[in-house]
CSV table of C-alpha atoms and ligand atoms in Angstrom, one decimal:
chain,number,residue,atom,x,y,z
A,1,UNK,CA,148.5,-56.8,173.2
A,2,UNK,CA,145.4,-58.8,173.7
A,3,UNK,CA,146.7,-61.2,176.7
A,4,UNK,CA,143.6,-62.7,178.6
A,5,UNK,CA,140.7,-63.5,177.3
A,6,UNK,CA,138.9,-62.6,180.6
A,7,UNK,CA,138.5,-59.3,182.4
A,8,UNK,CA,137.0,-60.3,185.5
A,9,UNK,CA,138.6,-62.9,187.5
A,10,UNK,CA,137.7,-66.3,186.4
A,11,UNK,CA,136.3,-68.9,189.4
A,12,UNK,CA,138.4,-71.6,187.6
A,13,UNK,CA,141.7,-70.4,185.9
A,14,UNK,CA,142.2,-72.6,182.4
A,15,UNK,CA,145.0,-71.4,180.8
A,16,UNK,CA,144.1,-72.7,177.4
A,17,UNK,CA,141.2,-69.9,177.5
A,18,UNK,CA,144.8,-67.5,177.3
A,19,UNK,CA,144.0,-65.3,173.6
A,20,UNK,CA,147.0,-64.6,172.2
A,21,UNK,CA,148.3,-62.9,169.2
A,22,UNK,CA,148.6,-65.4,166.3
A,23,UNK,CA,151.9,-66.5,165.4
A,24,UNK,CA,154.0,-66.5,162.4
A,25,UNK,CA,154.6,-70.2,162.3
A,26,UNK,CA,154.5,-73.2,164.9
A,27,UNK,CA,156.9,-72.4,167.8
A,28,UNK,CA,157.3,-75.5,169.0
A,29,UNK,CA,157.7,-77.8,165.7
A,30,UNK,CA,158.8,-74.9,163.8
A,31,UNK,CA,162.1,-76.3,161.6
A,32,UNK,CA,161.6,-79.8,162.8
A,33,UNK,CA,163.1,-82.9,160.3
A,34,UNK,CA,160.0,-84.9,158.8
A,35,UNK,CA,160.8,-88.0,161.0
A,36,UNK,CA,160.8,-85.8,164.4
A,37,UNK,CA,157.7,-86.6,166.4
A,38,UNK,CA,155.7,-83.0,166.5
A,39,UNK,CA,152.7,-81.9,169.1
A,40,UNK,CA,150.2,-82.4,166.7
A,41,UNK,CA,150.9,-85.9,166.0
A,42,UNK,CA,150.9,-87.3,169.3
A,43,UNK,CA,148.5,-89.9,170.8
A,44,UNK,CA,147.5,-87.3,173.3
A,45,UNK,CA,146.6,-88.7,177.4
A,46,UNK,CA,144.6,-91.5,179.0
A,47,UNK,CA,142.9,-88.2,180.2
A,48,UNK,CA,141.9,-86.0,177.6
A,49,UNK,CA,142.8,-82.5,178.6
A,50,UNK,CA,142.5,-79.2,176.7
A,51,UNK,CA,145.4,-78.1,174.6
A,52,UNK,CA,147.4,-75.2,176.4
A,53,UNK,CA,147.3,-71.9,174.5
A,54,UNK,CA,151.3,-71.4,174.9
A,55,UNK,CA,152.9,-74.7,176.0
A,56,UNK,CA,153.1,-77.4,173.5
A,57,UNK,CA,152.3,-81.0,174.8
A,58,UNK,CA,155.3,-82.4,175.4
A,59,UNK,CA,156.6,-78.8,177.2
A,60,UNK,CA,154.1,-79.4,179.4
A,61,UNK,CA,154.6,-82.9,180.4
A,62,UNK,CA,158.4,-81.8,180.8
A,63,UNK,CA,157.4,-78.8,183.4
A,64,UNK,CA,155.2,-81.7,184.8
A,65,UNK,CA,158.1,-83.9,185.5
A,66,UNK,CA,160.3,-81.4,187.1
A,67,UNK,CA,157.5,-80.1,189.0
A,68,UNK,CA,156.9,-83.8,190.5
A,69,UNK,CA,157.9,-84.6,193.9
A,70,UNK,CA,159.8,-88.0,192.7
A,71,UNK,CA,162.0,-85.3,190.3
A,72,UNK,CA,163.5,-83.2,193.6
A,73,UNK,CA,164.0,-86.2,195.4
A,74,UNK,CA,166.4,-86.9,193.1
A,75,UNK,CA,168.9,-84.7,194.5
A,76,UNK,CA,169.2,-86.9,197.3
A,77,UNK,CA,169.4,-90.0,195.7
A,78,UNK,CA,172.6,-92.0,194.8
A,79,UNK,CA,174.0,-91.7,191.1
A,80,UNK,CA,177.1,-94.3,191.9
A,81,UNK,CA,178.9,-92.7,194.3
A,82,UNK,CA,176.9,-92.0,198.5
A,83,UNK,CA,176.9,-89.0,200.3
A,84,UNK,CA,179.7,-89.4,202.5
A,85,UNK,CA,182.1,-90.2,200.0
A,86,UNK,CA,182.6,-86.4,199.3
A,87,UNK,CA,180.1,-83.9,197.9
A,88,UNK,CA,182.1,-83.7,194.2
A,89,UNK,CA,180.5,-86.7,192.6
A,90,UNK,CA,177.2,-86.7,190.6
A,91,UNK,CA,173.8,-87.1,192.2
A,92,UNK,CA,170.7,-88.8,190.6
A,93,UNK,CA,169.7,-84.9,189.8
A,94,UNK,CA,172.7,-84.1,188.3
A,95,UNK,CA,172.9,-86.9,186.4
A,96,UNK,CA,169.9,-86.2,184.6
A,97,UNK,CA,170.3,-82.5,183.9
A,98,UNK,CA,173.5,-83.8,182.3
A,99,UNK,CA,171.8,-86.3,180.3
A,100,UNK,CA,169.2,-83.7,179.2
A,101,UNK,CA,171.6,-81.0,178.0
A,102,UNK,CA,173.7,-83.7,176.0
A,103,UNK,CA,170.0,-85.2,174.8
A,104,UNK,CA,169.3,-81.4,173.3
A,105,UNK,CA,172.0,-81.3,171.8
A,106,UNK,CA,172.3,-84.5,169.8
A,107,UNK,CA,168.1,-83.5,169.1
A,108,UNK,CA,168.8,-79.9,168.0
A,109,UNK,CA,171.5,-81.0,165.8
A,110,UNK,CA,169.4,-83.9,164.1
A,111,UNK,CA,166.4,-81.0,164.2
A,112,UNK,CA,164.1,-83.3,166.3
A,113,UNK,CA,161.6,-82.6,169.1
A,114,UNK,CA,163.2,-80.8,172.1
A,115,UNK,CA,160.5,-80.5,174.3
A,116,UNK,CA,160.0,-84.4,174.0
A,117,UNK,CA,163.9,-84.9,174.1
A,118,UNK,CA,164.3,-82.8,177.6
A,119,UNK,CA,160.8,-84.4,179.3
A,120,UNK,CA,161.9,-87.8,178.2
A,121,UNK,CA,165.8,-87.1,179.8
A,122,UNK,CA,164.4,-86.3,183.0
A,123,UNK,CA,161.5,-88.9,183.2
A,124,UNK,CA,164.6,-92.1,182.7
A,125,UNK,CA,165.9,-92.2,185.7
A,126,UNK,CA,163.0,-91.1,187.6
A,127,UNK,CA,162.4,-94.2,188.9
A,128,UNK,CA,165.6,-95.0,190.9
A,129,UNK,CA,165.4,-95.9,194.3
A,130,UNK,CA,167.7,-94.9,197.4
A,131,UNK,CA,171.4,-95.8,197.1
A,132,UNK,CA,171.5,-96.2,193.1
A,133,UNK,CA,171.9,-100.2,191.6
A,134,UNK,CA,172.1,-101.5,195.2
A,135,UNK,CA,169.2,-100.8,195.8
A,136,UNK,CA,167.6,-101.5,192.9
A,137,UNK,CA,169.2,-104.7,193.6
A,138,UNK,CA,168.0,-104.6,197.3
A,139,UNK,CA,164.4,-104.3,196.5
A,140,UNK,CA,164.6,-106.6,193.5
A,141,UNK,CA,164.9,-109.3,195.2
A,142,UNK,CA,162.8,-108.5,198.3
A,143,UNK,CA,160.6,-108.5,195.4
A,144,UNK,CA,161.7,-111.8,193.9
A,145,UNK,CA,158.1,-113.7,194.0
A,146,UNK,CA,155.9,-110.4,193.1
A,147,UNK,CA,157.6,-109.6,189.8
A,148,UNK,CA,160.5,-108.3,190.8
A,149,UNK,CA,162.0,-104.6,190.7
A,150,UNK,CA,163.3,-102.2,187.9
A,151,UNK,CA,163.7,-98.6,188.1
A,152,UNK,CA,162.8,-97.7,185.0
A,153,UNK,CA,159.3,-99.5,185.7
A,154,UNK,CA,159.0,-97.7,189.1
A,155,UNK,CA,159.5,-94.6,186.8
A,156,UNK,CA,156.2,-95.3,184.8
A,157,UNK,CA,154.3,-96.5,188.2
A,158,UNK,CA,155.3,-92.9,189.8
A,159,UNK,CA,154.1,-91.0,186.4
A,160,UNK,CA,151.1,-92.7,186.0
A,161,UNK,CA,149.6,-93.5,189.1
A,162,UNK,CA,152.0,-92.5,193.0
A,163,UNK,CA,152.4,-88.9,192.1
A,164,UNK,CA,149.5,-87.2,193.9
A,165,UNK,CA,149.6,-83.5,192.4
A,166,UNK,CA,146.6,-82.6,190.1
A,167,UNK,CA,143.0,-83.0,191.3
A,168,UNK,CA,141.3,-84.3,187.2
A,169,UNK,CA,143.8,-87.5,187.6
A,170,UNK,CA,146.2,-89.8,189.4
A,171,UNK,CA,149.8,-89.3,188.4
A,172,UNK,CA,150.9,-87.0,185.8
A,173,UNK,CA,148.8,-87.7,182.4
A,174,UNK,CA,151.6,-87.7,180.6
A,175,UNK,CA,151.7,-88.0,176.7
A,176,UNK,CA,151.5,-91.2,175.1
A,177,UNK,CA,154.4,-90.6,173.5
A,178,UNK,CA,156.8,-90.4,176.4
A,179,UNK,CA,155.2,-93.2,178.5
A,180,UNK,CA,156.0,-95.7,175.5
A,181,UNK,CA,159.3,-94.3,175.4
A,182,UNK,CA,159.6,-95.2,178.9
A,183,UNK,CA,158.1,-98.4,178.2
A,184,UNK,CA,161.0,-99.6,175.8
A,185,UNK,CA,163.4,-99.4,178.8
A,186,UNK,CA,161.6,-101.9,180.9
A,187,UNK,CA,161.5,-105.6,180.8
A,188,UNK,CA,157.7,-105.3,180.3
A,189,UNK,CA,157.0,-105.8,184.0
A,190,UNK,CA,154.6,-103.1,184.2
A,191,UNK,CA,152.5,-103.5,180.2
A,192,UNK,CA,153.5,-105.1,177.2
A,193,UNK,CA,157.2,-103.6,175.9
A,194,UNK,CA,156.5,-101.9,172.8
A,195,UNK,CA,157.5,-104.1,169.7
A,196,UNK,CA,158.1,-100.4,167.8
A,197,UNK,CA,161.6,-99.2,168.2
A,198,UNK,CA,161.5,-96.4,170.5
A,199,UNK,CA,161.1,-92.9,168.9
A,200,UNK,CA,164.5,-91.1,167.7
A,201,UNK,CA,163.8,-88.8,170.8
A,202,UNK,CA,163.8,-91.6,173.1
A,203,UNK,CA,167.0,-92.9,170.8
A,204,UNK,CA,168.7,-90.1,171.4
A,205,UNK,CA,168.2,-89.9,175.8
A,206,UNK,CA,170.1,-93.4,175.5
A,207,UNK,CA,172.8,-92.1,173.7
A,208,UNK,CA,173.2,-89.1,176.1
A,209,UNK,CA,172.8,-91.2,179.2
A,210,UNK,CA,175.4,-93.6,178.0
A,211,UNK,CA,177.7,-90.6,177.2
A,212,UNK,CA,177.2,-88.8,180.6
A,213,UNK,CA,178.0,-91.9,182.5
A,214,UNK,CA,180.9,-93.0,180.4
A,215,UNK,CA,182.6,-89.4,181.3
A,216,UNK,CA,181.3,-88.7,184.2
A,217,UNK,CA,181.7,-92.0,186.6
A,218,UNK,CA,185.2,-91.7,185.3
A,219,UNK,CA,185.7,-88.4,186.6
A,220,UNK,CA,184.1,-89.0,189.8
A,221,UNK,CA,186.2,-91.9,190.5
A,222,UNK,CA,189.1,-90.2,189.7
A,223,UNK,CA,188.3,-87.0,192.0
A,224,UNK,CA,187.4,-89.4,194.5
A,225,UNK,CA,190.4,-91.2,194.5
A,226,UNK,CA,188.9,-94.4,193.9
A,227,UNK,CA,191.1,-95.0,190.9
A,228,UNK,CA,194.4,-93.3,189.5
A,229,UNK,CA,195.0,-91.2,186.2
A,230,UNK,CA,197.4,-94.2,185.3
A,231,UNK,CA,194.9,-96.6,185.7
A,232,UNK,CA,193.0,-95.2,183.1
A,233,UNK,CA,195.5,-94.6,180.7
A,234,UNK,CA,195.5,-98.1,180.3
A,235,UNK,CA,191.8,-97.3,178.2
A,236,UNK,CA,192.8,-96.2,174.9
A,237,UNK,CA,189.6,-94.3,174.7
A,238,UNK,CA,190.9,-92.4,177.7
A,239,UNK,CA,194.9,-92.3,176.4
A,240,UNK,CA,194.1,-91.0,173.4
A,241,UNK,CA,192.0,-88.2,174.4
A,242,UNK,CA,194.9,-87.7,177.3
A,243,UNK,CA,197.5,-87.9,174.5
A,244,UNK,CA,195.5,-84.9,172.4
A,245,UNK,CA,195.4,-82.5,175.2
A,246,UNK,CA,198.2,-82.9,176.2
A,247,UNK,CA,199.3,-81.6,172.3
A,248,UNK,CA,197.0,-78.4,172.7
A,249,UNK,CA,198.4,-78.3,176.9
A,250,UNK,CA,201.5,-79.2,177.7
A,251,UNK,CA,201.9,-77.9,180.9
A,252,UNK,CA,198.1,-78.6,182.9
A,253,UNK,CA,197.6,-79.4,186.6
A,254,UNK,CA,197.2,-83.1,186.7
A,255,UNK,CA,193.3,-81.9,188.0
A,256,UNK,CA,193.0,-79.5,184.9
A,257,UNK,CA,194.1,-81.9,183.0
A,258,UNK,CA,191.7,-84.4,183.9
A,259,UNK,CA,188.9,-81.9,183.4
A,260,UNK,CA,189.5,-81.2,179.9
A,261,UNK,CA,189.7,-84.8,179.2
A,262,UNK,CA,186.4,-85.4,180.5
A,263,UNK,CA,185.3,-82.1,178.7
A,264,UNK,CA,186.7,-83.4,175.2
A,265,UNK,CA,185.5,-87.2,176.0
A,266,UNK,CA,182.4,-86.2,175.3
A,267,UNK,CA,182.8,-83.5,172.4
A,268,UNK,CA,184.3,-86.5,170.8
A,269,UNK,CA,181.3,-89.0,172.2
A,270,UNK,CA,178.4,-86.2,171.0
A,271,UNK,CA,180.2,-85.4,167.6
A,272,UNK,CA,180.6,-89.2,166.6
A,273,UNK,CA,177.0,-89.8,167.6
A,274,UNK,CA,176.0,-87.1,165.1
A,275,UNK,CA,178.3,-87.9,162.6
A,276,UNK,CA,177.0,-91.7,162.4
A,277,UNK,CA,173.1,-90.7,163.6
A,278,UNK,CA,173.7,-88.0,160.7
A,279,UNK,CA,174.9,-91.2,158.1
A,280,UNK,CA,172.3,-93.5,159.2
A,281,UNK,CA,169.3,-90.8,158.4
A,282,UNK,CA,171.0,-90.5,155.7
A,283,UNK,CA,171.1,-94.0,154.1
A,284,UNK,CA,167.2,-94.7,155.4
A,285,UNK,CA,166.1,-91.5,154.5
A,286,UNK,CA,163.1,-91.5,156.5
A,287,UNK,CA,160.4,-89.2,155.2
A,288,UNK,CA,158.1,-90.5,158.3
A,289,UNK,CA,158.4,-91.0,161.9
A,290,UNK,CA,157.0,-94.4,160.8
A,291,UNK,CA,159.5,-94.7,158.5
A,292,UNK,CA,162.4,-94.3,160.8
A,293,UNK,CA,161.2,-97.0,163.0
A,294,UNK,CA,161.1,-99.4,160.3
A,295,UNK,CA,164.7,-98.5,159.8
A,296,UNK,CA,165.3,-99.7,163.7
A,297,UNK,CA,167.8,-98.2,165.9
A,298,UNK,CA,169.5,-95.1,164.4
A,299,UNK,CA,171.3,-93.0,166.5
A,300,UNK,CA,174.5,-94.3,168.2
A,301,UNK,CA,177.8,-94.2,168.4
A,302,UNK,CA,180.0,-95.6,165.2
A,303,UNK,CA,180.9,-99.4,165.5
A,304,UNK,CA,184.9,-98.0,165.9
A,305,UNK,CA,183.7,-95.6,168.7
A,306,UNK,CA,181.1,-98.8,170.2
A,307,UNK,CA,184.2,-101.0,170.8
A,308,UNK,CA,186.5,-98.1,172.8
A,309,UNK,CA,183.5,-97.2,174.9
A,310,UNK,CA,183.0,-100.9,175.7
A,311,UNK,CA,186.4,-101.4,177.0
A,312,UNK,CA,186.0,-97.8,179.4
A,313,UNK,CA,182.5,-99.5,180.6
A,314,UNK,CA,184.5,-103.1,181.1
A,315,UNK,CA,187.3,-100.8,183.3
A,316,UNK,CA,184.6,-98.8,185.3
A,317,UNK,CA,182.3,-102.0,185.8
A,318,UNK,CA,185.5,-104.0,187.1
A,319,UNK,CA,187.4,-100.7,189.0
A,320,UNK,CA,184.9,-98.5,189.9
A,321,UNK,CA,181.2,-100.4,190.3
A,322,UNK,CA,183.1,-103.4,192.4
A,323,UNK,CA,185.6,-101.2,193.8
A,324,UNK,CA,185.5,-102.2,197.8
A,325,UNK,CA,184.7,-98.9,199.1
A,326,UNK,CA,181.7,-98.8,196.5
A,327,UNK,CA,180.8,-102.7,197.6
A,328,UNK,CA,181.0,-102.1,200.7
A,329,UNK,CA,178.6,-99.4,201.1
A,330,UNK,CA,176.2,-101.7,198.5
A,331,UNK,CA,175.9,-104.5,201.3
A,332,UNK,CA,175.5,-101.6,203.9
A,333,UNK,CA,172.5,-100.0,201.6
A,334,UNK,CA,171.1,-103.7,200.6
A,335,UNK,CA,171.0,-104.5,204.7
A,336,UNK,CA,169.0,-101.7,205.5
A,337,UNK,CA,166.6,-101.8,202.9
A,338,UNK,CA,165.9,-105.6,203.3
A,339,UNK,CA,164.9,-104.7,207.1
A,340,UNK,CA,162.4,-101.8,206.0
A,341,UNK,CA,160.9,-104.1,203.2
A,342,UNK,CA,160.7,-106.5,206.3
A,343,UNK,CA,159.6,-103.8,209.1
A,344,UNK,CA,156.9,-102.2,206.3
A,345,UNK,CA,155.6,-105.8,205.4
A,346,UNK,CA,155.0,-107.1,208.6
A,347,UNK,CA,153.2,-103.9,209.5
A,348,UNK,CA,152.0,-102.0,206.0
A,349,UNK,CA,149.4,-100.7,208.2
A,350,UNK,CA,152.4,-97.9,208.8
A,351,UNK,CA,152.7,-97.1,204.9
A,352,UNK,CA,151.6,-93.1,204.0
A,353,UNK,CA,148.2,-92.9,203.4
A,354,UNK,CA,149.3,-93.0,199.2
A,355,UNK,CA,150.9,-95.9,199.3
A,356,UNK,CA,148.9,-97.6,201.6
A,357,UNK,CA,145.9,-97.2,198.8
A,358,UNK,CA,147.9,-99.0,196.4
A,359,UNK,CA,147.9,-102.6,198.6
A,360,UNK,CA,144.5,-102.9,196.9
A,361,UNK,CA,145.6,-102.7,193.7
A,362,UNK,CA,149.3,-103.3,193.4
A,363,UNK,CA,149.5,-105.9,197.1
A,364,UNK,CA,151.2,-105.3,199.8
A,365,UNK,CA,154.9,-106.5,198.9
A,366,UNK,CA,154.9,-104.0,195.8
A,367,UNK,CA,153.5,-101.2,198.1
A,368,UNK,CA,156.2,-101.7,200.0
A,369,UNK,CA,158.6,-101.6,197.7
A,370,UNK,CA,157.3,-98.6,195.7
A,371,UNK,CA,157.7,-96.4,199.1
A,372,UNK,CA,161.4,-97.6,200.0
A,373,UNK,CA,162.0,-96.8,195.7
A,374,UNK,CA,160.6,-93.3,196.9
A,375,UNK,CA,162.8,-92.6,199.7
A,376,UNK,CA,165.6,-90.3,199.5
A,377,UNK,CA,168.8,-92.1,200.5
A,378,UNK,CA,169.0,-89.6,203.6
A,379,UNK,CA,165.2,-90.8,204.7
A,380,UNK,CA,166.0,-94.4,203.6
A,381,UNK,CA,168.9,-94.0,206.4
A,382,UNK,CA,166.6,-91.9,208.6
A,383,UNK,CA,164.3,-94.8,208.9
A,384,UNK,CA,167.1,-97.8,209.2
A,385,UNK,CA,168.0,-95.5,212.1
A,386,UNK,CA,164.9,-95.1,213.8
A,387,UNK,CA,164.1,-99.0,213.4
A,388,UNK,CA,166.5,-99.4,216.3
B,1,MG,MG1,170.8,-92.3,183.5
């Protein structure tokens, strides 16, 4: 097999010089439904770059992304639930890895791009700073006269211009495609929001995200003890999934139990999404990926299934998310990143050398706050600490 093109070693490695056997058909949009969003039809970068002789486009802005130093920060970054409430509970990593496998599968299903799906799952919460919505909250409104704070528009500042990595460009040149994505989420802080409805990749991250939280805060609550099994029978989305396993188990282990209801919540979530995503194609009939965003919003859960999943998010939001061990460490997290944003403003001078470049373009107050939205939580707490 013919593998490089080159037999003496190359003073610059480019991998789309790579010969390789010709292929039988596309691998990467190979079987894809007319409306997915394929290689060959993307936009391409704000830097042009040669294609890759093995790695479709949006494979490579996926390996991108998880090669990025915001992406294994995430392991250290809050989902709901800190680090010293027990080491059980979802992180910001595992959060999205969950997200991405539920994503794939809802994209396989509908036959839709994969390689956009899984880059576009682990680019949404990329932008997420220490301590999860507290400190979003903490910064936004350290940031209240300079635009504010969102992480989903950190996510497209860190993509596009903080990540340091790759010596043709700033950030990570991503695709058009998935920046716009991103660009749907935001309040159109950082660029115009996009008046096209987001791409049924980008359709179907929400629906997974949505999914994995529903499940998985509920789960993590319960394990943590922050609410009780009968608490959450009072959700019929829970007590009916509840009542059908205890019909196939009689006899679980009230944690076993719990498990499997957490495990068929979301076979149940996934499989109504399809079924309703699968109608909805089905009635539009999109021929086009232009076509299926003049149809609008098309994958989602069914309006009976919307309504049941509203009342589980009205119980977690009023149980779990203001629960007083969970406020309590909020005020904690908002305290001490209010005195960086303070300490780093008074002095920005003390900023890494990246982010210190950015008070040119960006000012100091949003350098600032783009290098506490970096911090782990276990640096944020580092640096509280070392305040004095
Ligand atoms: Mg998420």
């Amino acid at each position: 097999m013919t593998f490089s093109a080159s037999h003496s070693t190359p003073a610059h490695f480019s991998p789309s010089e790579i010969i390789l056997p010709p292929l039988a058909a596309d691998p990467v949009t190979g079987g894809l439904a007319p409306f997915a969003m394929r290689d060959a039809n993307s936009s391409g970068r704000a830097h042009d770059e040669p294609r890759h002789a093995y790695r479709g486009a949006f494979q490579r802005d996926r390996d991108r992304i998880v090669h990025c130093e915001a992406f294994r920060r995430l392991s250290n970054k809050t989902q709901v639930f800190t680090g010293e409430m027990g080491d059980y509970h979802r992180t910001r990593l595992t959060h999205t890895m969950e997200v991405a496998l539920i994503a794939r599968t809802l994209g396989r299903a509908l036959r839709l791009n994969e390689d956009l799906i899984e880059a576009a799952a682990y680019l949404h919460d990329l932008g997420h700073p220490p301590f999860g919505h507290s400190g979003e909250a903490a910064l936004n409104a350290c940031l209240a006269n300079d635009g504010g704070f969102c992480h989903n528009s950190h996510a497209l500042a860190i993509v596009e211009d903080i990540e340091e990595r790759y010596p043709e460009f700033p950030g990570l040149n991503l695709s058009a495609e998935l920046l716009e994505g991103q660009r749907t989420r935001t309040r159109g802080e950082r660029g115009r929001r996009p008046r096209r409805t987001p791409l049924l990749e980008v359709q179907v991250v929400d629906a997974a995200d949505s999914t994995a939280y529903d499940a998985h805060d509920a789960d993590d609550a319960l394990e943590l003890g922050l609410i009780r099994w009968e608490e959450l029978l009072e959700i019929p989305l829970w007590a009916e999934t509840a009542r059908i396993v205890q019909q196939r188990y009689a006899n679980l282990a009230q944690r076993q139990r719990a498990k499997t209801v957490v495990h068929d919540l979301i076979n149940r979530l996934v499989g109504d999404v399809l079924t309703n995503t699968s109608q909805a194609l089905r009635t539009a009939n999109p021929q086009s990926i232009a076509e299926a965003q003049a149809a609008g919003v098309l994958v989602g859960p069914s309006q009976e299934l919307r309504e049941l999943k509203r009342e589980l998010e009205r119980f977690l939001y009023d149980r779990v998310y203001r629960h007083p061990k969970v406020l309590g460490v909020r005020e904690t997290a908002q305290a001490q990143l209010t005195a960086l944003f303070a300490h780093y403003s008074a002095q920005p001078e003390l900023l890494p050398a990246g982010h210190r470049q950015r008070i040119e373009r960006v000012g100091a107050a949003r350098a600032v706050g783009e290098y506490l939205a970096c911090l782990t939580d276990r640096h944020a707490l580092r640096a509280f600490a070392e305040l004095g």
